[in-house]
Amino acid sequence: MAVARTLRSLELYDVLANLIPGSILLLSVGVVIEIERYFELSNIAVAAAIFAVLAFTFGHVIQAFASWLNGTPRLFGDVIDSVRFGGPEEISIRVSHVERMAWPLLQRRFCLPSDFEDNGTLFRLLLSYIETTPATRSLRFQAIHSFHRSMSAAWVLVIAMVPASLLLDSCGLVEARSIPILSALVLGSAVFALVFNNRKKKFNKLFIQYALADLYMDQTGEARGLKGGEGS
């Protein structure tokens, strides 16, 4: 089936960060309003294809909303600034020898000047480089972190759909579910949003730590390989 082949072609990041959160939001629409009143699809394959496309599209919308909701990530920049300039005084991960080596390794790898201070560009360079190496553990944690971030944002959007559906219902545009169902949905969504938000912070730390660890292992391994070649 074409839909099955398409789903198999998606990478882990696409599934976790886009498809699953988008599916949650799309299914929640059917919980909030009586969607069965408006259309009916007898062809399961067509329905599955439409659902997959809409879920993936919704997933990208959720990602954009999550980026706006969470703002610019700062943990990587805080680690680099701590190593280079001694600040900020407190960051959420422990700075070990591996983290302290991040700036000199990055500076050497990308031929950066000593006054380079664009941590956002530096982080993009790091991720682009890691994708070319055998070290992929940090990329898995990136996908898991993005999944939790998108899921947290998705449940916030589900909560926002409830008053919107009641407003549209009062205007006669849709048929909203009963108040007990909507109340249970809001309560459950609030719990899930909090849980995923807390887990998101944990996996963000692991993502940054493993990204720097992958860089360290690759660069120190490369240096050992060069020394071995010189000695042979």
PDB file of C-alpha atoms in Angstrom:
ATOM      1  CA  MET A   1       0.000   0.000   0.000  1.00  0.00           C
ATOM      2  CA  ALA A   2       1.325   3.459  -0.928  1.00  0.00           C
ATOM      3  CA  VAL A   3       0.451   4.905   2.472  1.00  0.00           C
ATOM      4  CA  ALA A   4       2.378   2.166   4.261  1.00  0.00           C
ATOM      5  CA  ARG A   5       5.450   2.731   2.056  1.00  0.00           C
ATOM      6  CA  THR A   6       5.285   6.462   2.728  1.00  0.00           C
ATOM      7  CA  LEU A   7       5.116   5.931   6.488  1.00  0.00           C
ATOM      8  CA  ARG A   8       8.073   3.525   6.366  1.00  0.00           C
ATOM      9  CA  SER A   9      10.104   6.174   4.526  1.00  0.00           C
ATOM     10  CA  LEU A  10       9.668   8.680   7.329  1.00  0.00           C
ATOM     11  CA  GLU A  11      12.608   9.067   9.678  1.00  0.00           C
ATOM     12  CA  LEU A  12      12.385   8.763  13.453  1.00  0.00           C
ATOM     13  CA  TYR A  13      12.407  12.546  13.823  1.00  0.00           C
ATOM     14  CA  ASP A  14       9.476  12.945  11.403  1.00  0.00           C
ATOM     15  CA  VAL A  15       7.394  10.357  13.231  1.00  0.00           C
ATOM     16  CA  LEU A  16       8.100  11.598  16.759  1.00  0.00           C
ATOM     17  CA  ALA A  17       8.174  15.353  16.170  1.00  0.00           C
ATOM     18  CA  ASN A  18       5.448  15.679  13.530  1.00  0.00           C
ATOM     19  CA  LEU A  19       3.284  12.645  12.812  1.00  0.00           C
ATOM     20  CA  ILE A  20       2.390  11.568  16.364  1.00  0.00           C
ATOM     21  CA  PRO A  21       1.673  15.076  17.777  1.00  0.00           C
ATOM     22  CA  GLY A  22      -0.279  15.916  14.623  1.00  0.00           C
ATOM     23  CA  SER A  23      -2.314  12.733  15.014  1.00  0.00           C
ATOM     24  CA  ILE A  24      -3.098  13.603  18.636  1.00  0.00           C
ATOM     25  CA  LEU A  25      -4.357  17.049  17.623  1.00  0.00           C
ATOM     26  CA  LEU A  26      -6.342  15.662  14.716  1.00  0.00           C
ATOM     27  CA  LEU A  27      -7.998  12.960  16.836  1.00  0.00           C
ATOM     28  CA  SER A  28      -8.798  15.562  19.491  1.00  0.00           C
ATOM     29  CA  VAL A  29     -10.819  17.514  16.931  1.00  0.00           C
ATOM     30  CA  GLY A  30     -13.127  14.506  16.748  1.00  0.00           C
ATOM     31  CA  VAL A  31     -13.442  14.496  20.535  1.00  0.00           C
ATOM     32  CA  VAL A  32     -14.195  18.223  20.758  1.00  0.00           C
ATOM     33  CA  ILE A  33     -16.816  18.412  17.990  1.00  0.00           C
ATOM     34  CA  GLU A  34     -19.208  15.872  16.498  1.00  0.00           C
ATOM     35  CA  ILE A  35     -17.161  15.541  13.350  1.00  0.00           C
ATOM     36  CA  GLU A  36     -19.070  12.462  12.174  1.00  0.00           C
ATOM     37  CA  ARG A  37     -22.000  14.757  11.350  1.00  0.00           C
ATOM     38  CA  TYR A  38     -20.112  16.451   8.550  1.00  0.00           C
ATOM     39  CA  PHE A  39     -18.520  13.716   6.461  1.00  0.00           C
ATOM     40  CA  GLU A  40     -18.203   9.978   6.106  1.00  0.00           C
ATOM     41  CA  LEU A  41     -15.531   8.038   4.228  1.00  0.00           C
ATOM     42  CA  SER A  42     -16.256   4.455   3.242  1.00  0.00           C
ATOM     43  CA  ASN A  43     -12.820   3.838   1.690  1.00  0.00           C
ATOM     44  CA  ILE A  44     -10.413   2.986   4.512  1.00  0.00           C
ATOM     45  CA  ALA A  45      -7.290   3.488   2.383  1.00  0.00           C
ATOM     46  CA  VAL A  46      -8.376   6.963   1.310  1.00  0.00           C
ATOM     47  CA  ALA A  47      -9.297   7.862   4.893  1.00  0.00           C
ATOM     48  CA  ALA A  48      -5.898   6.662   6.136  1.00  0.00           C
ATOM     49  CA  ALA A  49      -4.079   8.655   3.449  1.00  0.00           C
ATOM     50  CA  ILE A  50      -6.007  11.832   4.237  1.00  0.00           C
ATOM     51  CA  PHE A  51      -5.439  11.334   7.963  1.00  0.00           C
ATOM     52  CA  ALA A  52      -1.680  10.816   7.504  1.00  0.00           C
ATOM     53  CA  VAL A  53      -1.301  13.927   5.330  1.00  0.00           C
ATOM     54  CA  LEU A  54      -3.352  16.082   7.708  1.00  0.00           C
ATOM     55  CA  ALA A  55      -1.543  14.706  10.771  1.00  0.00           C
ATOM     56  CA  PHE A  56       1.860  15.466   9.248  1.00  0.00           C
ATOM     57  CA  THR A  57       0.703  18.962   8.290  1.00  0.00           C
ATOM     58  CA  PHE A  58      -0.709  19.589  11.756  1.00  0.00           C
ATOM     59  CA  GLY A  59       2.595  18.341  13.161  1.00  0.00           C
ATOM     60  CA  HIS A  60       4.498  21.112  11.404  1.00  0.00           C
ATOM     61  CA  VAL A  61       1.994  23.670  12.706  1.00  0.00           C
ATOM     62  CA  ILE A  62       2.525  22.309  16.220  1.00  0.00           C
ATOM     63  CA  GLN A  63       6.305  22.559  15.783  1.00  0.00           C
ATOM     64  CA  ALA A  64       5.983  26.222  14.819  1.00  0.00           C
ATOM     65  CA  PHE A  65       3.695  26.853  17.789  1.00  0.00           C
ATOM     66  CA  ALA A  66       6.100  25.012  20.124  1.00  0.00           C
ATOM     67  CA  SER A  67       8.995  27.161  18.911  1.00  0.00           C
ATOM     68  CA  TRP A  68       6.976  30.307  19.595  1.00  0.00           C
ATOM     69  CA  LEU A  69       5.810  28.976  22.963  1.00  0.00           C
ATOM     70  CA  ASN A  70       9.260  27.966  24.196  1.00  0.00           C
ATOM     71  CA  GLY A  71      11.331  30.726  22.650  1.00  0.00           C
ATOM     72  CA  THR A  72      14.950  30.384  21.549  1.00  0.00           C
ATOM     73  CA  PRO A  73      16.781  27.427  23.184  1.00  0.00           C
ATOM     74  CA  ARG A  74      19.592  28.679  25.401  1.00  0.00           C
ATOM     75  CA  LEU A  75      21.174  25.648  27.062  1.00  0.00           C
ATOM     76  CA  PHE A  76      23.848  25.023  24.425  1.00  0.00           C
ATOM     77  CA  GLY A  77      24.763  28.710  24.380  1.00  0.00           C
ATOM     78  CA  ASP A  78      24.914  28.766  28.181  1.00  0.00           C
ATOM     79  CA  VAL A  79      27.360  25.852  28.157  1.00  0.00           C
ATOM     80  CA  ILE A  80      29.604  27.491  25.549  1.00  0.00           C
ATOM     81  CA  ASP A  81      29.494  30.859  27.348  1.00  0.00           C
ATOM     82  CA  SER A  82      30.298  29.135  30.635  1.00  0.00           C
ATOM     83  CA  VAL A  83      33.343  27.508  29.059  1.00  0.00           C
ATOM     84  CA  ARG A  84      34.548  30.612  27.262  1.00  0.00           C
ATOM     85  CA  PHE A  85      33.621  33.479  29.562  1.00  0.00           C
ATOM     86  CA  GLY A  86      32.824  31.911  32.922  1.00  0.00           C
ATOM     87  CA  GLY A  87      29.087  32.639  32.812  1.00  0.00           C
ATOM     88  CA  PRO A  88      26.255  32.233  33.474  1.00  0.00           C
ATOM     89  CA  GLU A  89      27.020  31.146  37.028  1.00  0.00           C
ATOM     90  CA  GLU A  90      24.361  28.416  37.063  1.00  0.00           C
ATOM     91  CA  ILE A  91      23.354  26.144  34.206  1.00  0.00           C
ATOM     92  CA  SER A  92      21.186  23.062  34.351  1.00  0.00           C
ATOM     93  CA  ILE A  93      23.901  20.549  33.417  1.00  0.00           C
ATOM     94  CA  ARG A  94      27.252  19.843  35.019  1.00  0.00           C
ATOM     95  CA  VAL A  95      30.192  21.141  32.991  1.00  0.00           C
ATOM     96  CA  SER A  96      32.805  18.380  32.818  1.00  0.00           C
ATOM     97  CA  HIS A  97      36.005  18.048  30.803  1.00  0.00           C
ATOM     98  CA  VAL A  98      33.937  17.018  27.752  1.00  0.00           C
ATOM     99  CA  GLU A  99      31.854  20.221  27.870  1.00  0.00           C
ATOM    100  CA  ARG A 100      34.940  22.349  28.515  1.00  0.00           C
ATOM    101  CA  MET A 101      36.542  20.953  25.366  1.00  0.00           C
ATOM    102  CA  ALA A 102      33.524  21.844  23.217  1.00  0.00           C
ATOM    103  CA  TRP A 103      34.613  25.341  22.190  1.00  0.00           C
ATOM    104  CA  PRO A 104      38.246  24.530  21.265  1.00  0.00           C
ATOM    105  CA  LEU A 105      37.133  21.441  19.309  1.00  0.00           C
ATOM    106  CA  LEU A 106      34.437  23.394  17.464  1.00  0.00           C
ATOM    107  CA  GLN A 107      36.779  26.303  16.809  1.00  0.00           C
ATOM    108  CA  ARG A 108      39.395  23.979  15.325  1.00  0.00           C
ATOM    109  CA  ARG A 109      36.906  21.883  13.344  1.00  0.00           C
ATOM    110  CA  PHE A 110      35.204  24.847  11.648  1.00  0.00           C
ATOM    111  CA  CYS A 111      38.183  27.238  11.530  1.00  0.00           C
ATOM    112  CA  LEU A 112      36.360  29.848  13.595  1.00  0.00           C
ATOM    113  CA  PRO A 113      37.953  33.121  14.751  1.00  0.00           C
ATOM    114  CA  SER A 114      38.506  33.575  18.482  1.00  0.00           C
ATOM    115  CA  ASP A 115      35.899  36.369  18.604  1.00  0.00           C
ATOM    116  CA  PHE A 116      33.100  34.230  17.073  1.00  0.00           C
ATOM    117  CA  GLU A 117      30.104  34.503  19.441  1.00  0.00           C
ATOM    118  CA  ASP A 118      27.054  33.393  17.424  1.00  0.00           C
ATOM    119  CA  ASN A 119      26.016  30.364  19.481  1.00  0.00           C
ATOM    120  CA  GLY A 120      22.955  29.704  17.309  1.00  0.00           C
ATOM    121  CA  THR A 121      25.087  29.297  14.189  1.00  0.00           C
ATOM    122  CA  LEU A 122      27.619  27.300  16.187  1.00  0.00           C
ATOM    123  CA  PHE A 123      24.929  24.866  17.281  1.00  0.00           C
ATOM    124  CA  ARG A 124      23.703  24.426  13.713  1.00  0.00           C
ATOM    125  CA  LEU A 125      27.260  23.718  12.595  1.00  0.00           C
ATOM    126  CA  LEU A 126      27.588  21.109  15.353  1.00  0.00           C
ATOM    127  CA  LEU A 127      24.354  19.316  14.404  1.00  0.00           C
ATOM    128  CA  SER A 128      25.189  19.393  10.692  1.00  0.00           C
ATOM    129  CA  TYR A 129      28.592  17.909  11.447  1.00  0.00           C
ATOM    130  CA  ILE A 130      27.247  15.172  13.727  1.00  0.00           C
ATOM    131  CA  GLU A 131      24.902  14.034  10.954  1.00  0.00           C
ATOM    132  CA  THR A 132      27.977  13.272   8.811  1.00  0.00           C
ATOM    133  CA  THR A 133      29.602  11.086  11.486  1.00  0.00           C
ATOM    134  CA  PRO A 134      28.805   7.560  12.736  1.00  0.00           C
ATOM    135  CA  ALA A 135      27.814   9.054  16.121  1.00  0.00           C
ATOM    136  CA  THR A 136      24.018   9.289  16.098  1.00  0.00           C
ATOM    137  CA  ARG A 137      23.021   8.906  19.748  1.00  0.00           C
ATOM    138  CA  SER A 138      22.533  12.657  20.188  1.00  0.00           C
ATOM    139  CA  LEU A 139      20.298  12.756  17.090  1.00  0.00           C
ATOM    140  CA  ARG A 140      18.029  10.144  18.675  1.00  0.00           C
ATOM    141  CA  PHE A 141      17.787  12.287  21.787  1.00  0.00           C
ATOM    142  CA  GLN A 142      17.058  15.298  19.560  1.00  0.00           C
ATOM    143  CA  ALA A 143      14.081  13.402  18.121  1.00  0.00           C
ATOM    144  CA  ILE A 144      12.868  12.386  21.594  1.00  0.00           C
ATOM    145  CA  HIS A 145      13.238  15.943  22.899  1.00  0.00           C
ATOM    146  CA  SER A 146      11.351  17.321  19.882  1.00  0.00           C
ATOM    147  CA  PHE A 147       8.634  14.725  20.457  1.00  0.00           C
ATOM    148  CA  HIS A 148       8.099  15.866  24.057  1.00  0.00           C
ATOM    149  CA  ARG A 149       8.219  19.535  23.068  1.00  0.00           C
ATOM    150  CA  SER A 150       5.655  19.035  20.296  1.00  0.00           C
ATOM    151  CA  MET A 151       3.419  16.864  22.482  1.00  0.00           C
ATOM    152  CA  SER A 152       3.404  19.508  25.207  1.00  0.00           C
ATOM    153  CA  ALA A 153       2.412  22.156  22.658  1.00  0.00           C
ATOM    154  CA  ALA A 154      -0.188  19.835  21.101  1.00  0.00           C
ATOM    155  CA  TRP A 155      -2.006  19.370  24.415  1.00  0.00           C
ATOM    156  CA  VAL A 156      -1.986  23.150  24.947  1.00  0.00           C
ATOM    157  CA  LEU A 157      -3.668  23.519  21.556  1.00  0.00           C
ATOM    158  CA  VAL A 158      -6.212  20.844  22.501  1.00  0.00           C
ATOM    159  CA  ILE A 159      -7.123  22.889  25.594  1.00  0.00           C
ATOM    160  CA  ALA A 160      -7.506  25.993  23.408  1.00  0.00           C
ATOM    161  CA  MET A 161      -9.820  24.104  21.046  1.00  0.00           C
ATOM    162  CA  VAL A 162     -12.431  23.603  23.775  1.00  0.00           C
ATOM    163  CA  PRO A 163     -13.509  27.254  24.292  1.00  0.00           C
ATOM    164  CA  ALA A 164     -13.154  27.790  20.531  1.00  0.00           C
ATOM    165  CA  SER A 165     -15.565  24.908  19.873  1.00  0.00           C
ATOM    166  CA  LEU A 166     -18.062  26.280  22.405  1.00  0.00           C
ATOM    167  CA  LEU A 167     -17.913  29.681  20.717  1.00  0.00           C
ATOM    168  CA  LEU A 168     -18.474  28.133  17.279  1.00  0.00           C
ATOM    169  CA  ASP A 169     -21.274  26.003  18.721  1.00  0.00           C
ATOM    170  CA  SER A 170     -23.023  29.104  20.055  1.00  0.00           C
ATOM    171  CA  CYS A 171     -22.822  30.585  16.560  1.00  0.00           C
ATOM    172  CA  GLY A 172     -24.376  27.443  15.092  1.00  0.00           C
ATOM    173  CA  LEU A 173     -21.288  26.585  13.023  1.00  0.00           C
ATOM    174  CA  VAL A 174     -20.407  23.256  14.693  1.00  0.00           C
ATOM    175  CA  GLU A 175     -21.850  20.789  17.163  1.00  0.00           C
ATOM    176  CA  ALA A 176     -19.608  20.627  20.230  1.00  0.00           C
ATOM    177  CA  ARG A 177     -19.555  17.638  22.561  1.00  0.00           C
ATOM    178  CA  SER A 178     -21.209  17.745  25.965  1.00  0.00           C
ATOM    179  CA  ILE A 179     -19.727  19.785  28.805  1.00  0.00           C
ATOM    180  CA  PRO A 180     -18.678  16.686  30.835  1.00  0.00           C
ATOM    181  CA  ILE A 181     -16.715  15.332  27.840  1.00  0.00           C
ATOM    182  CA  LEU A 182     -15.064  18.699  27.166  1.00  0.00           C
ATOM    183  CA  SER A 183     -14.244  19.180  30.859  1.00  0.00           C
ATOM    184  CA  ALA A 184     -12.601  15.744  31.041  1.00  0.00           C
ATOM    185  CA  LEU A 185     -10.631  16.546  27.885  1.00  0.00           C
ATOM    186  CA  VAL A 186      -9.357  19.837  29.332  1.00  0.00           C
ATOM    187  CA  LEU A 187      -8.319  18.171  32.584  1.00  0.00           C
ATOM    188  CA  GLY A 188      -6.542  15.307  30.833  1.00  0.00           C
ATOM    189  CA  SER A 189      -4.849  17.653  28.370  1.00  0.00           C
ATOM    190  CA  ALA A 190      -3.565  19.872  31.190  1.00  0.00           C
ATOM    191  CA  VAL A 191      -2.014  16.852  32.924  1.00  0.00           C
ATOM    192  CA  PHE A 192      -0.385  15.618  29.711  1.00  0.00           C
ATOM    193  CA  ALA A 193       0.902  19.114  28.873  1.00  0.00           C
ATOM    194  CA  LEU A 194       2.617  19.378  32.271  1.00  0.00           C
ATOM    195  CA  VAL A 195       4.091  15.877  32.073  1.00  0.00           C
ATOM    196  CA  PHE A 196       5.491  16.338  28.575  1.00  0.00           C
ATOM    197  CA  ASN A 197       6.799  19.803  29.448  1.00  0.00           C
ATOM    198  CA  ASN A 198       8.774  18.415  32.399  1.00  0.00           C
ATOM    199  CA  ARG A 199      10.104  15.480  30.371  1.00  0.00           C
ATOM    200  CA  LYS A 200      11.029  17.880  27.559  1.00  0.00           C
ATOM    201  CA  LYS A 201      13.462  19.689  29.862  1.00  0.00           C
ATOM    202  CA  LYS A 202      15.152  16.421  30.853  1.00  0.00           C
ATOM    203  CA  PHE A 203      15.622  15.279  27.263  1.00  0.00           C
ATOM    204  CA  ASN A 204      16.876  18.708  26.222  1.00  0.00           C
ATOM    205  CA  LYS A 205      19.707  18.306  28.729  1.00  0.00           C
ATOM    206  CA  LEU A 206      20.494  14.804  27.461  1.00  0.00           C
ATOM    207  CA  PHE A 207      20.396  15.996  23.867  1.00  0.00           C
ATOM    208  CA  ILE A 208      22.945  18.752  24.506  1.00  0.00           C
ATOM    209  CA  GLN A 209      25.173  16.464  26.591  1.00  0.00           C
ATOM    210  CA  TYR A 210      25.205  13.724  23.963  1.00  0.00           C
ATOM    211  CA  ALA A 211      25.742  16.213  21.125  1.00  0.00           C
ATOM    212  CA  LEU A 212      28.886  17.464  22.868  1.00  0.00           C
ATOM    213  CA  ALA A 213      29.906  13.895  23.753  1.00  0.00           C
ATOM    214  CA  ASP A 214      29.503  12.804  20.112  1.00  0.00           C
ATOM    215  CA  LEU A 215      31.678  15.733  19.023  1.00  0.00           C
ATOM    216  CA  TYR A 216      34.321  14.887  21.624  1.00  0.00           C
ATOM    217  CA  MET A 217      34.442  11.191  20.702  1.00  0.00           C
ATOM    218  CA  ASP A 218      34.663  11.916  16.996  1.00  0.00           C
ATOM    219  CA  GLN A 219      37.336  14.591  17.277  1.00  0.00           C
ATOM    220  CA  THR A 220      39.509  12.850  19.843  1.00  0.00           C
ATOM    221  CA  GLY A 221      39.223   9.622  17.853  1.00  0.00           C
ATOM    222  CA  GLU A 222      40.280  11.482  14.726  1.00  0.00           C
ATOM    223  CA  ALA A 223      43.241  12.970  16.575  1.00  0.00           C
ATOM    224  CA  ARG A 224      44.295   9.510  17.811  1.00  0.00           C
ATOM    225  CA  GLY A 225      44.016   8.213  14.255  1.00  0.00           C
ATOM    226  CA  LEU A 226      46.303  10.962  12.962  1.00  0.00           C
ATOM    227  CA  LYS A 227      48.880  10.235  15.669  1.00  0.00           C
ATOM    228  CA  GLY A 228      48.737   6.544  14.870  1.00  0.00           C
ATOM    229  CA  GLY A 229      49.286   7.280  11.199  1.00  0.00           C
ATOM    230  CA  GLU A 230      52.308   9.444  11.958  1.00  0.00           C
ATOM    231  CA  GLY A 231      53.884   6.746  14.109  1.00  0.00           C
ATOM    232  CA  SER A 232      53.505   3.986  11.504  1.00  0.00           C
TER     233      SER A 232
END
